[in-house]
């Protein structure tokens, strides 16, 4: 086993680290407080190709490997998780399924502005009555001539408030949702398309997570991704990849929480010495560092398996489950190290604490990851 990063992977990580330090660190607190999507920084991320990291070169992508992809998501999330989320979702569950399942016309039309970061992507699966139980969606797409008439109420849509190209999961057979489950590309501005309320989330506040409402929205038949009935497999395949991105994001949040806790422990004097001299604090820091490193290894292993085209569901679920729990635990320990100041909005650990929690919920809750993992383990036992 070789755990060494290649020269290119290290270069990409350095570039992402420098970008995050220079462009995101100065605004991370402010955009969280204001709930603002930072278009200036987004534009710069576009010019660094962060919006098309794994997409084919032919469509403006960088065709990086999945390890490099994770390193970038980690470095961005280490400083600003809301932006880590924006690019993880855009790359993993929009650009990736479009690259995999789109036909040549769809790829030529939709990919170049997405990979350039000129347009932002969103993945719309969740509905009020279909969260973990994704097959319970109620939205419909009825074929009428050369268009689908789509009616949908999608909620918790990451990037929803700013997205231009959205993959909407809906059913073309309202009486048989499973067989009719389909993925349709919808463009912002199509008559009947409406951005609903922004979610008032506790974390990731720089990301405009919103509902998306489609009312008798006429979408060209040519926007169907794959075939009618392929939608569930497209969604699940996208989430298998997406969960690696969320795991990388959680590693970044955990690392960021550790960074600020180390700094604080060296600065804060109690009992006449810096906190870092107290063994109780050292033990917490040691556990935090070990957990983050273990989460990173699981995440990079899942990324490696993806590049080897191995079976991805179980490794990506394990990485997301472990990394999400790690981010929450490490951020919580960081709050503890900061004491009363950790509970204050004046210190960044409070933001890490709020942001971390989401990684245990979106793109499949911990319990969904456990279902995916247990199914695989039990299958192996039967073999
Ligand atoms: N890749 C490709 N196909 C998959 C798949 C995957 N990872 N997982 C399941 N499928 C296929 C199955 O093979 C099955 O196909 P057939 O009907 O042809 O056999 C079909 O999809 C249905 O699968 P299954 O019976 O396992 O469906 P369940 O309803 O039991 O759901 C879970 C499975 C729970 C894993 C799924 O609903 C899930 O991941 N839910 C969470 C959704 C989620 O993450 N929501 C967050 C949205 S993004 S913020």
mmCIF file of C-alpha atoms and ligand atoms in Angstrom, residues 93 123 125-126 130-135 155-156 158 178 232-240 243 311-313 361-365 368-369 371-372 375, ligand 1:
data_model
loop_
_atom_site.group_PDB
_atom_site.id
_atom_site.type_symbol
_atom_site.label_atom_id
_atom_site.label_comp_id
_atom_site.label_asym_id
_atom_site.label_seq_id
_atom_site.Cartn_x
_atom_site.Cartn_y
_atom_site.Cartn_z
ATOM 1 C CA UNK A 93 -24.052 14.992 -7.895
ATOM 2 C CA UNK A 123 -29.473 18.027 -7.246
ATOM 3 C CA UNK A 125 -34.268 14.644 -4.806
ATOM 4 C CA UNK A 126 -35.704 15.404 -1.367
ATOM 5 C CA UNK A 130 -39.458 11.747 0.660
ATOM 6 C CA UNK A 131 -36.246 12.224 2.624
ATOM 7 C CA UNK A 132 -34.434 8.990 3.451
ATOM 8 C CA UNK A 133 -37.248 7.141 1.685
ATOM 9 C CA UNK A 134 -36.335 8.508 -1.730
ATOM 10 C CA UNK A 135 -38.760 6.238 -3.605
ATOM 11 C CA UNK A 155 -36.816 20.956 -0.452
ATOM 12 C CA UNK A 156 -33.392 21.286 1.183
ATOM 13 C CA UNK A 158 -28.135 22.796 -1.711
ATOM 14 C CA UNK A 178 -40.335 3.144 -8.963
ATOM 15 C CA UNK A 232 -33.266 5.904 -9.099
ATOM 16 C CA UNK A 233 -30.071 4.274 -10.307
ATOM 17 C CA UNK A 234 -28.770 7.672 -11.462
ATOM 18 C CA UNK A 235 -29.611 9.185 -8.054
ATOM 19 C CA UNK A 236 -28.060 6.341 -6.081
ATOM 20 C CA UNK A 237 -24.964 6.246 -8.301
ATOM 21 C CA UNK A 238 -24.553 10.003 -7.908
ATOM 22 C CA UNK A 239 -24.925 9.707 -4.142
ATOM 23 C CA UNK A 240 -22.309 6.931 -3.994
ATOM 24 C CA UNK A 243 -20.838 10.755 -0.247
ATOM 25 C CA UNK A 311 -17.786 -1.240 -6.050
ATOM 26 C CA UNK A 312 -18.370 2.080 -4.340
ATOM 27 C CA UNK A 313 -21.572 2.006 -2.265
ATOM 28 C CA UNK A 361 -27.521 14.283 7.708
ATOM 29 C CA UNK A 362 -27.353 15.298 4.056
ATOM 30 C CA UNK A 363 -26.650 12.974 1.141
ATOM 31 C CA UNK A 364 -28.025 10.246 3.392
ATOM 32 C CA UNK A 365 -28.214 10.291 7.186
ATOM 33 C CA UNK A 368 -28.945 5.379 5.762
ATOM 34 C CA UNK A 369 -25.184 4.831 5.519
ATOM 35 C CA UNK A 371 -28.244 0.424 6.052
ATOM 36 C CA UNK A 372 -26.039 0.510 2.952
ATOM 37 C CA UNK A 375 -26.551 -4.798 3.484
HETATM 38 N N1 LIG B 1 -26.396 2.271 -7.310
HETATM 39 C C1 LIG B 1 -27.181 1.834 -8.304
HETATM 40 N N2 LIG B 1 -28.408 1.269 -8.080
HETATM 41 C C2 LIG B 1 -28.820 1.155 -6.811
HETATM 42 C C3 LIG B 1 -28.046 1.589 -5.711
HETATM 43 C C4 LIG B 1 -26.770 2.158 -6.009
HETATM 44 N N3 LIG B 1 -25.984 2.601 -5.030
HETATM 45 N N4 LIG B 1 -28.717 1.367 -4.579
HETATM 46 C C5 LIG B 1 -29.884 0.799 -4.922
HETATM 47 N N5 LIG B 1 -29.935 0.670 -6.284
HETATM 48 C C6 LIG B 1 -31.014 0.069 -7.066
HETATM 49 C C7 LIG B 1 -31.283 -1.339 -6.554
HETATM 50 O O1 LIG B 1 -30.424 -2.276 -7.196
HETATM 51 C C8 LIG B 1 -32.719 -1.539 -6.930
HETATM 52 O O2 LIG B 1 -32.801 -1.893 -8.296
HETATM 53 P P1 LIG B 1 -33.837 -3.048 -8.793
HETATM 54 O O3 LIG B 1 -35.187 -2.559 -8.372
HETATM 55 O O4 LIG B 1 -33.604 -3.070 -10.252
HETATM 56 O O5 LIG B 1 -33.406 -4.267 -8.063
HETATM 57 C C9 LIG B 1 -33.311 -0.166 -6.781
HETATM 58 O O6 LIG B 1 -32.219 0.758 -6.863
HETATM 59 C C10 LIG B 1 -34.036 0.026 -5.465
HETATM 60 O O7 LIG B 1 -33.114 -0.263 -4.438
HETATM 61 P P2 LIG B 1 -33.545 -0.691 -2.986
HETATM 62 O O8 LIG B 1 -34.561 -1.776 -3.070
HETATM 63 O O9 LIG B 1 -32.304 -0.940 -2.209
HETATM 64 O O10 LIG B 1 -34.295 0.624 -2.495
HETATM 65 P P3 LIG B 1 -34.732 1.088 -1.056
HETATM 66 O O11 LIG B 1 -36.004 1.797 -1.163
HETATM 67 O O12 LIG B 1 -34.612 -0.049 -0.083
HETATM 68 O O13 LIG B 1 -33.664 2.254 -0.699
HETATM 69 C C11 LIG B 1 -31.753 3.261 0.193
HETATM 70 C C12 LIG B 1 -32.348 2.082 -0.559
HETATM 71 C C13 LIG B 1 -32.261 3.370 1.609
HETATM 72 C C14 LIG B 1 -30.265 2.943 0.236
HETATM 73 C C15 LIG B 1 -32.017 4.569 -0.598
HETATM 74 O O14 LIG B 1 -33.379 4.905 -0.565
HETATM 75 C C16 LIG B 1 -31.228 5.750 -0.078
HETATM 76 O O15 LIG B 1 -30.019 5.869 -0.305
HETATM 77 N N6 LIG B 1 -31.923 6.670 0.592
HETATM 78 C C17 LIG B 1 -31.306 7.898 1.064
HETATM 79 C C18 LIG B 1 -31.530 8.981 0.063
HETATM 80 C C19 LIG B 1 -30.646 10.131 0.350
HETATM 81 O O16 LIG B 1 -29.437 10.016 0.477
HETATM 82 N N7 LIG B 1 -31.259 11.301 0.448
HETATM 83 C C20 LIG B 1 -30.546 12.511 0.602
HETATM 84 C C21 LIG B 1 -30.750 13.287 -0.628
HETATM 85 S S1 LIG B 1 -29.468 14.310 -1.094
HETATM 86 S S2 LIG B 1 -29.446 15.756 0.232
#
